[in-house]
Short mmCIF file of C-alpha atoms in Angstrom, two decimals:
data_model
loop_
_atom_site.label_atom_id
_atom_site.label_comp_id
_atom_site.label_asym_id
_atom_site.label_seq_id
_atom_site.Cartn_x
_atom_site.Cartn_y
_atom_site.Cartn_z
CA UNK A 60 -10.13 6.63 -87.23
CA UNK A 61 -9.99 9.95 -85.36
CA UNK A 62 -12.90 8.68 -83.34
CA UNK A 63 -11.69 5.37 -82.43
CA UNK A 64 -7.73 6.09 -82.26
CA UNK A 65 -5.46 3.34 -82.90
CA UNK A 66 -8.07 0.65 -82.57
CA UNK A 67 -9.19 -1.63 -85.32
CA UNK A 68 -10.59 0.52 -88.13
CA UNK A 69 -11.08 -2.29 -90.73
CA UNK A 70 -13.92 -2.17 -92.93
CA UNK A 71 -16.48 -5.11 -92.57
CA UNK A 72 -15.14 -6.77 -95.74
CA UNK A 73 -11.76 -7.26 -94.00
CA UNK A 74 -13.32 -8.66 -90.78
CA UNK A 75 -12.11 -12.16 -89.83
CA UNK A 76 -15.31 -14.05 -89.22
CA UNK A 77 -13.30 -16.97 -87.79
CA UNK A 78 -12.80 -14.69 -84.81
CA UNK A 79 -16.48 -14.57 -84.23
CA UNK A 80 -16.61 -18.53 -84.21
CA UNK A 81 -13.75 -18.48 -81.68
CA UNK A 82 -15.79 -15.94 -79.58
CA UNK A 83 -18.69 -18.41 -79.76
CA UNK A 84 -16.74 -21.43 -78.79
CA UNK A 85 -16.78 -21.12 -74.95
CA UNK A 86 -19.74 -22.26 -73.01
CA UNK A 87 -20.44 -18.51 -71.92
CA UNK A 88 -20.24 -17.02 -75.16
CA UNK A 89 -22.27 -19.72 -77.00
CA UNK A 90 -25.16 -18.16 -75.31
CA UNK A 91 -24.28 -14.59 -76.12
CA UNK A 92 -27.19 -13.09 -78.02
CA UNK A 93 -24.89 -10.60 -79.90
CA UNK A 94 -23.22 -13.55 -81.72
CA UNK A 95 -26.49 -15.28 -82.46
CA UNK A 96 -27.48 -15.47 -86.14
CA UNK A 97 -30.86 -14.39 -87.26
CA UNK A 98 -32.73 -15.04 -90.32
CA UNK A 99 -34.30 -11.77 -90.14
CA UNK A 100 -33.37 -9.07 -92.80
CA UNK A 101 -36.31 -6.86 -93.59
CA UNK A 102 -37.10 -5.90 -89.91
CA UNK A 103 -33.45 -5.24 -89.03
CA UNK A 104 -31.91 -1.63 -89.18
CA UNK A 105 -30.78 -1.32 -92.76
CA UNK A 106 -27.13 -0.92 -92.07
CA UNK A 107 -27.14 -4.13 -89.82
CA UNK A 108 -29.05 -6.09 -92.44
CA UNK A 109 -26.44 -5.28 -95.06
CA UNK A 110 -24.00 -7.15 -92.95
CA UNK A 111 -26.05 -9.45 -90.75
CA UNK A 112 -26.17 -9.07 -86.92
CA UNK A 113 -23.14 -11.17 -86.03
CA UNK A 114 -20.82 -9.14 -88.42
CA UNK A 115 -22.13 -5.81 -87.14
CA UNK A 116 -21.25 -6.76 -83.48
CA UNK A 117 -17.79 -7.67 -84.64
CA UNK A 118 -16.97 -3.96 -85.44
CA UNK A 119 -14.79 -1.79 -83.41
CA UNK A 120 -15.25 -2.14 -79.71
CA UNK A 121 -18.70 -3.96 -79.88
CA UNK A 122 -17.09 -7.52 -79.91
CA UNK A 123 -15.20 -7.04 -76.74
CA UNK A 124 -18.10 -5.07 -75.09
CA UNK A 125 -20.42 -7.92 -76.06
CA UNK A 126 -18.06 -10.61 -74.33
CA UNK A 127 -17.83 -8.33 -71.11
CA UNK A 128 -21.66 -7.88 -70.87
CA UNK A 129 -22.21 -11.62 -71.39
CA UNK A 130 -19.65 -12.43 -68.68
CA UNK A 131 -21.32 -9.91 -66.31
CA UNK A 132 -24.72 -11.44 -67.22
CA UNK A 133 -24.64 -14.94 -65.74
CA UNK A 134 -27.67 -14.93 -63.36
CA UNK A 135 -30.17 -17.59 -63.45
CA UNK A 136 -32.54 -16.37 -60.54
CA UNK A 137 -34.18 -12.98 -59.98
CA UNK A 138 -32.13 -12.55 -56.87
CA UNK A 139 -28.85 -13.02 -58.60
CA UNK A 140 -29.72 -10.73 -61.48
CA UNK A 141 -30.79 -7.98 -59.04
CA UNK A 142 -27.23 -8.44 -57.31
CA UNK A 143 -25.36 -8.29 -60.55
CA UNK A 144 -27.13 -5.01 -61.86
CA UNK A 145 -26.85 -3.63 -58.38
CA UNK A 146 -23.04 -4.05 -58.49
CA UNK A 147 -22.96 -2.03 -61.64
CA UNK A 148 -25.13 0.63 -60.22
CA UNK A 149 -22.73 1.05 -57.35
CA UNK A 150 -20.40 2.89 -59.85
CA UNK A 151 -22.61 5.83 -59.57
CA UNK A 152 -23.45 5.87 -63.24
CA UNK A 153 -26.01 3.80 -64.76
CA UNK A 154 -25.18 3.52 -68.44
CA UNK A 155 -23.43 0.17 -67.89
CA UNK A 156 -26.37 -1.07 -65.67
CA UNK A 157 -28.57 -0.19 -68.92
CA UNK A 158 -26.27 -2.10 -71.11
CA UNK A 159 -26.54 -5.06 -68.65
CA UNK A 160 -30.32 -4.82 -68.82
CA UNK A 161 -30.41 -5.07 -72.50
CA UNK A 162 -28.08 -8.12 -72.42
CA UNK A 163 -30.21 -9.79 -69.97
CA UNK A 164 -33.33 -9.21 -71.80
CA UNK A 165 -31.92 -10.88 -74.82
CA UNK A 166 -30.64 -13.92 -72.75
CA UNK A 167 -33.68 -14.48 -70.74
CA UNK A 168 -36.78 -12.09 -71.22
CA UNK A 169 -38.54 -13.98 -68.26
CA UNK A 170 -35.82 -13.46 -65.82
CA UNK A 171 -35.41 -9.67 -67.18
CA UNK A 172 -38.89 -8.79 -66.29
CA UNK A 173 -38.93 -10.87 -63.14
CA UNK A 174 -36.05 -8.73 -61.89
CA UNK A 175 -37.94 -5.41 -63.06
CA UNK A 176 -41.08 -6.52 -61.21
CA UNK A 177 -39.03 -7.44 -58.10
CA UNK A 178 -37.27 -4.06 -57.80
CA UNK A 179 -39.24 -1.50 -60.09
CA UNK A 180 -38.29 1.63 -57.85
CA UNK A 181 -34.68 0.86 -58.27
CA UNK A 182 -34.56 -0.54 -61.93
CA UNK A 183 -37.13 1.42 -63.93
CA UNK A 184 -35.02 4.55 -63.66
CA UNK A 185 -32.39 2.46 -65.36
CA UNK A 186 -34.57 0.82 -67.96
CA UNK A 187 -36.13 4.17 -68.82
CA UNK A 188 -35.75 7.73 -67.74
CA UNK A 189 -33.59 9.32 -66.75
CA UNK A 190 -31.03 6.77 -67.91
CA UNK A 191 -32.59 6.08 -71.26
CA UNK A 192 -31.71 9.67 -72.65
CA UNK A 193 -28.00 9.04 -72.42
CA UNK A 194 -28.58 5.45 -73.64
CA UNK A 195 -30.15 6.69 -76.77
CA UNK A 196 -27.26 9.04 -77.37
CA UNK A 197 -24.79 6.13 -77.17
CA UNK A 198 -27.20 3.45 -78.42
CA UNK A 199 -25.08 2.42 -81.41
CA UNK A 200 -22.00 2.19 -79.08
CA UNK A 201 -23.57 -0.87 -77.40
CA UNK A 202 -24.17 -4.32 -78.97
CA UNK A 203 -27.03 -4.58 -81.50
CA UNK A 204 -29.56 -7.24 -80.23
CA UNK A 205 -32.58 -8.67 -81.97
CA UNK A 206 -35.28 -6.92 -80.09
CA UNK A 207 -36.85 -4.17 -81.95
CA UNK A 208 -38.28 -3.64 -85.51
CA UNK A 209 -37.01 -1.11 -87.78
CA UNK A 210 -39.23 0.15 -90.57
CA UNK A 211 -37.29 2.15 -92.97
CA UNK A 212 -38.16 4.45 -95.91
CA UNK A 213 -37.09 1.98 -98.57
CA UNK A 214 -39.72 -0.39 -97.20
CA UNK A 215 -42.49 1.84 -98.51
CA UNK A 216 -45.01 -0.53 -100.17
CA UNK A 217 -43.84 -3.37 -98.16
CA UNK A 218 -44.35 -2.43 -94.57
CA UNK A 219 -46.67 -5.35 -93.89
CA UNK A 220 -44.09 -7.89 -94.78
CA UNK A 221 -41.52 -6.19 -92.56
CA UNK A 222 -43.92 -6.43 -89.54
CA UNK A 223 -44.70 -10.03 -90.34
CA UNK A 224 -41.17 -11.04 -90.44
CA UNK A 225 -40.66 -9.61 -87.10
CA UNK A 226 -43.83 -11.25 -85.72
CA UNK A 227 -42.85 -14.50 -87.08
CA UNK A 228 -39.51 -14.37 -85.02
CA UNK A 229 -40.90 -12.79 -81.78
CA UNK A 230 -44.58 -13.35 -81.46
CA UNK A 231 -46.86 -16.32 -80.98
CA UNK A 232 -50.21 -17.03 -82.75
CA UNK A 233 -53.57 -17.59 -81.34
CA UNK A 234 -55.91 -20.39 -82.08
CA UNK A 235 -57.05 -18.78 -85.40
CA UNK A 236 -53.50 -18.34 -86.56
CA UNK A 237 -53.41 -14.60 -85.92
CA UNK A 238 -50.12 -13.00 -84.36
CA UNK A 239 -50.92 -12.00 -80.68
CA UNK A 240 -49.80 -8.41 -80.26
CA UNK A 241 -51.27 -6.22 -77.54
CA UNK A 242 -49.27 -3.02 -78.14
CA UNK A 243 -46.85 -1.34 -80.51
CA UNK A 244 -44.87 1.71 -79.35
CA UNK A 245 -43.33 3.55 -82.33
CA UNK A 246 -41.08 6.59 -82.68
CA UNK A 247 -39.03 8.11 -85.43
CA UNK A 248 -36.51 9.28 -83.03
CA UNK A 249 -37.28 12.93 -84.03
CA UNK A 250 -37.40 14.47 -80.72
CA UNK A 251 -36.12 12.05 -78.02
CA UNK A 252 -36.95 13.49 -74.65
CA UNK A 253 -35.46 16.93 -74.80
CA UNK A 254 -32.34 15.84 -76.69
CA UNK A 255 -33.39 16.43 -80.36
CA UNK A 256 -33.17 14.12 -83.31
CA UNK A 257 -31.42 10.93 -82.50
CA UNK A 258 -32.83 8.90 -85.41
CA UNK A 259 -32.66 5.17 -85.18
CA UNK A 260 -30.67 5.44 -82.05
CA UNK A 261 -33.97 6.41 -80.51
CA UNK A 262 -34.92 2.70 -80.09
CA UNK A 263 -34.36 2.86 -76.50
CA UNK A 264 -37.59 4.87 -76.07
CA UNK A 265 -40.06 2.30 -77.34
CA UNK A 266 -38.23 -0.46 -75.70
CA UNK A 267 -38.16 1.33 -72.38
CA UNK A 268 -41.83 2.57 -72.63
CA UNK A 269 -42.97 -1.12 -73.23
CA UNK A 270 -40.99 -2.20 -70.17
CA UNK A 271 -43.01 0.30 -68.13
CA UNK A 272 -46.35 -1.01 -69.71
CA UNK A 273 -45.21 -4.47 -68.71
CA UNK A 274 -44.09 -3.70 -65.18
CA UNK A 275 -46.74 -1.04 -64.27
CA UNK A 276 -49.71 -2.00 -66.70
CA UNK A 277 -49.55 -5.84 -66.99
CA UNK A 278 -48.91 -6.06 -70.75
CA UNK A 279 -47.38 -9.48 -71.80
CA UNK A 280 -43.93 -8.53 -73.05
CA UNK A 281 -44.02 -11.41 -75.64
CA UNK A 282 -47.14 -9.67 -77.21
CA UNK A 283 -45.50 -6.15 -77.80
CA UNK A 284 -43.34 -4.65 -80.42
CA UNK A 285 -40.85 -1.62 -80.12
CA UNK A 286 -40.61 0.06 -83.58
CA UNK A 287 -38.47 2.73 -85.12
CA UNK A 288 -39.84 4.57 -88.22
CA UNK A 289 -36.54 5.20 -89.95
CA UNK A 290 -36.89 8.07 -92.65
CA UNK A 291 -33.50 9.70 -91.97
CA UNK A 292 -31.74 11.74 -89.32
CA UNK A 293 -30.46 15.29 -88.84
CA UNK A 294 -26.96 16.41 -88.64
CA UNK A 295 -25.22 17.58 -85.59
CA UNK A 296 -27.34 20.69 -85.51
CA UNK A 297 -30.48 18.57 -84.92
CA UNK A 298 -29.59 17.39 -81.44
CA UNK A 299 -28.95 19.45 -78.32
CA UNK A 300 -25.44 17.80 -77.45
CA UNK A 301 -24.35 18.38 -81.13
CA UNK A 302 -23.40 14.69 -81.38
CA UNK A 303 -22.31 13.11 -84.62
CA UNK A 304 -25.00 10.57 -85.25
CA UNK A 305 -25.97 10.17 -88.90
CA UNK A 306 -22.37 10.02 -89.96
CA UNK A 307 -21.11 8.00 -86.90
CA UNK A 308 -19.57 4.67 -88.30
CA UNK A 309 -21.96 2.69 -85.84
CA UNK A 310 -25.10 4.60 -86.75
CA UNK A 311 -27.25 1.65 -87.94
CA UNK A 312 -30.15 3.74 -89.39
CA UNK A 313 -30.55 5.19 -92.83
CA UNK A 314 -27.58 7.62 -93.47
CA UNK A 315 -29.50 10.44 -95.04
CA UNK A 316 -31.15 13.67 -93.98
CA UNK A 317 -35.01 13.79 -93.50
CA UNK A 318 -36.88 15.05 -96.46
CA UNK A 319 -39.05 17.94 -95.17
CA UNK A 320 -41.38 20.57 -96.52
CA UNK A 321 -43.22 23.58 -94.91
CA UNK A 322 -46.77 22.72 -93.91
CA UNK A 323 -49.82 24.94 -94.28
CA UNK A 324 -49.21 25.96 -90.65
CA UNK A 325 -45.75 27.14 -91.49
CA UNK A 326 -43.83 24.47 -89.66
CA UNK A 327 -41.17 22.09 -91.04
CA UNK A 328 -42.61 18.48 -91.32
CA UNK A 329 -41.29 14.99 -92.62
CA UNK A 330 -42.83 14.99 -96.20
CA UNK A 331 -43.46 11.11 -96.27
CA UNK A 332 -45.75 11.20 -93.39
CA UNK A 333 -48.56 13.04 -95.36
CA UNK A 334 -50.74 12.73 -98.37
CA UNK A 335 -52.57 9.62 -99.69
CA UNK A 336 -49.49 7.37 -99.80
CA UNK A 337 -48.43 8.38 -96.22
CA UNK A 338 -45.65 6.24 -94.89
CA UNK A 339 -47.24 6.38 -91.20
CA UNK A 340 -50.47 5.57 -92.81
CA UNK A 341 -49.23 2.47 -94.47
CA UNK A 342 -47.62 1.46 -91.31
CA UNK A 343 -50.76 1.72 -89.23
CA UNK A 344 -52.92 0.07 -91.72
CA UNK A 345 -50.48 -2.94 -91.96
CA UNK A 346 -50.39 -3.25 -88.23
CA UNK A 347 -54.07 -3.35 -87.89
CA UNK A 348 -54.20 -6.03 -90.75
CA UNK A 349 -51.77 -8.25 -89.03
CA UNK A 350 -52.65 -7.73 -85.37
CA UNK A 351 -56.21 -6.63 -85.41
CA UNK A 352 -57.96 -3.44 -84.37
CA UNK A 353 -57.36 -4.27 -80.55
CA UNK A 354 -53.71 -3.71 -80.98
CA UNK A 355 -52.74 -0.25 -79.38
CA UNK A 356 -50.61 1.82 -81.61
CA UNK A 357 -48.81 4.48 -79.59
CA UNK A 358 -46.99 7.47 -80.95
CA UNK A 359 -43.71 8.19 -79.00
CA UNK A 360 -41.23 11.06 -79.34
CA UNK A 361 -42.05 12.35 -82.62
CA UNK A 362 -41.16 16.08 -83.37
CA UNK A 363 -43.98 18.33 -82.27
CA UNK A 364 -44.43 19.59 -85.77
CA UNK A 365 -45.38 16.10 -86.84
CA UNK A 366 -46.87 14.78 -83.66
CA UNK A 367 -50.01 17.22 -83.53
CA UNK A 368 -50.96 16.76 -87.09
CA UNK A 369 -50.37 12.99 -87.26
CA UNK A 370 -52.49 12.49 -83.96
CA UNK A 371 -55.21 14.55 -85.46
CA UNK A 372 -55.27 12.41 -88.63
CA UNK A 373 -55.24 9.02 -87.06
CA UNK A 374 -56.83 9.12 -83.51
CA UNK A 375 -60.31 8.43 -84.76
CA UNK A 376 -59.31 5.90 -87.25
CA UNK A 377 -57.19 3.66 -85.16
CA UNK A 378 -56.76 2.64 -81.58
CA UNK A 379 -53.92 5.09 -81.10
CA UNK A 380 -52.73 7.88 -78.97
CA UNK A 381 -49.65 10.06 -78.46
CA UNK A 382 -48.16 9.57 -74.94
CA UNK A 383 -46.46 12.99 -74.95
CA UNK A 384 -49.55 14.99 -76.04
CA UNK A 385 -52.10 12.95 -74.30
CA UNK A 386 -50.62 10.86 -71.62
CA UNK A 387 -48.24 13.42 -70.11
CA UNK A 388 -50.65 16.16 -70.61
CA UNK A 389 -53.34 14.49 -68.52
CA UNK A 390 -50.92 13.90 -65.78
CA UNK A 391 -49.76 17.47 -65.69
CA UNK A 392 -53.42 18.70 -65.66
CA UNK A 393 -54.19 16.27 -62.85
CA UNK A 394 -51.31 17.91 -60.90
CA UNK A 395 -52.69 21.31 -61.55
CA UNK A 396 -56.07 20.33 -60.26
CA UNK A 397 -54.56 18.83 -57.19
CA UNK A 398 -52.84 22.06 -56.56
CA UNK A 399 -56.31 23.83 -56.91
CA UNK A 400 -57.64 21.50 -54.41
CA UNK A 401 -54.77 22.32 -51.98
CA UNK A 402 -55.59 26.10 -52.47
CA UNK A 403 -59.34 25.57 -51.97
CA UNK A 404 -59.76 22.48 -49.80
CA UNK A 405 -63.61 22.70 -49.58
CA UNK A 406 -64.13 23.17 -53.33
CA UNK A 407 -65.91 20.52 -55.07
CA UNK A 408 -65.86 21.73 -58.70
CA UNK A 409 -62.21 22.13 -59.24
CA UNK A 410 -62.53 22.83 -62.90
CA UNK A 411 -64.75 25.65 -62.30
CA UNK A 412 -62.02 27.37 -60.14
CA UNK A 413 -59.49 26.64 -62.73
CA UNK A 414 -61.62 28.48 -65.46
CA UNK A 415 -61.08 31.71 -63.31
CA UNK A 416 -57.19 31.36 -63.50
CA UNK A 417 -54.53 32.17 -65.93
CA UNK A 418 -52.29 29.26 -66.70
CA UNK A 419 -48.67 29.58 -68.19
CA UNK A 420 -46.95 26.55 -69.85
CA UNK A 421 -43.31 27.06 -69.80
CA UNK A 422 -41.95 25.64 -73.07
CA UNK A 423 -43.94 24.76 -76.46
CA UNK A 424 -43.14 20.92 -76.59
CA UNK A 425 -45.60 18.19 -77.32
CA UNK A 426 -46.53 17.74 -73.70
CA UNK A 427 -47.28 21.33 -72.81
CA UNK A 428 -49.17 21.86 -76.18
CA UNK A 429 -51.02 18.94 -75.38
CA UNK A 430 -51.79 20.13 -71.77
CA UNK A 431 -52.97 23.53 -73.00
CA UNK A 432 -55.08 21.76 -75.62
CA UNK A 433 -56.62 19.76 -72.89
CA UNK A 434 -57.65 22.46 -70.64
CA UNK A 435 -58.97 24.56 -73.54
CA UNK A 436 -61.09 21.69 -74.99
CA UNK A 437 -62.18 19.81 -72.04
CA UNK A 438 -62.02 22.22 -69.16
CA UNK A 439 -63.39 25.11 -71.24
CA UNK A 440 -60.88 27.65 -70.12
CA UNK A 441 -61.01 30.84 -72.36
CA UNK A 442 -58.05 30.86 -74.74
CA UNK A 443 -57.25 34.40 -73.42
CA UNK A 444 -56.14 32.95 -70.05
CA UNK A 445 -53.78 30.21 -71.46
CA UNK A 446 -50.22 31.16 -72.36
CA UNK A 447 -47.17 29.07 -73.61
CA UNK A 448 -43.61 30.31 -73.92
CA UNK A 449 -41.64 29.35 -76.90
#
């Protein structure tokens, strides 16, 4: 009540579902994906599944926002879609443009990617960084759409069924009857960018990363799955902006703290990720069973304390990598080698020159620790010459 002021604060049991039917009566709203019923239950976020998606989107301001976004999203051509989103970007703040992109993706996925491909320099910063950080902080304040698979702690022992339900709704099968999936990007929301623990609201990160893979890497967007591993969320102290997330009325993830323990390395880690019945291990095994060993499983924005040991555990068992530890690190080290080339234009063995230098990484996040690991293990720089601030 304090958050939403004098606006409607009825519980879901009091909601008038007749109003949903009225909202869907016009030709515009009939196609509104926020009010389109779904048979999915297992692969929805648990709070949404308890109500169903249409009921969820009737809460608070979501119903009116859904109508506004649907009205703004009327394009049927790439040119018209670019014009619509550009008009929102003219406000000088891209959060509304981000919300528009999500609505368009749900209404017409091919038009959505056609638009991104037409204007990648303009629109990828809206679909992903830097806009996606704020979008994740406000993810639950926007309508809930069908894209995205949520695998929650109560699904333990049944993860394959969760993935299969999502695949049945969103993927096609090959001639042999196997679901076609090229890539799954999965996060637990534990460390979204530099913003801290955003839990299930971190879904914007797997979605956005897969958008980059489609536009820049040629992945088929109809053969990808963005996944949130939902095992709880920290309180306000767990994110940099001190936002109320777990206890927010529109938080759609598990409303519970993460169960953690102190590892042998002395770090706080998510207990359910380790041991013979590891939740992450079950997920990766289920994904491989359903989609084959050629489906890429990418870790994204896990807390560093979990990211490093999980990568070490699974990198040689699955087609997997951690973009923060390996991808960003590779680009950063490439930049360092480029700087060495500028300093020594005639030098051919850049790594040999780097071995004579001292390297300081400012900050002990996944990317910097990954970069330090990379130059230690593959460049052979003595560890006495590598420093990381904390």
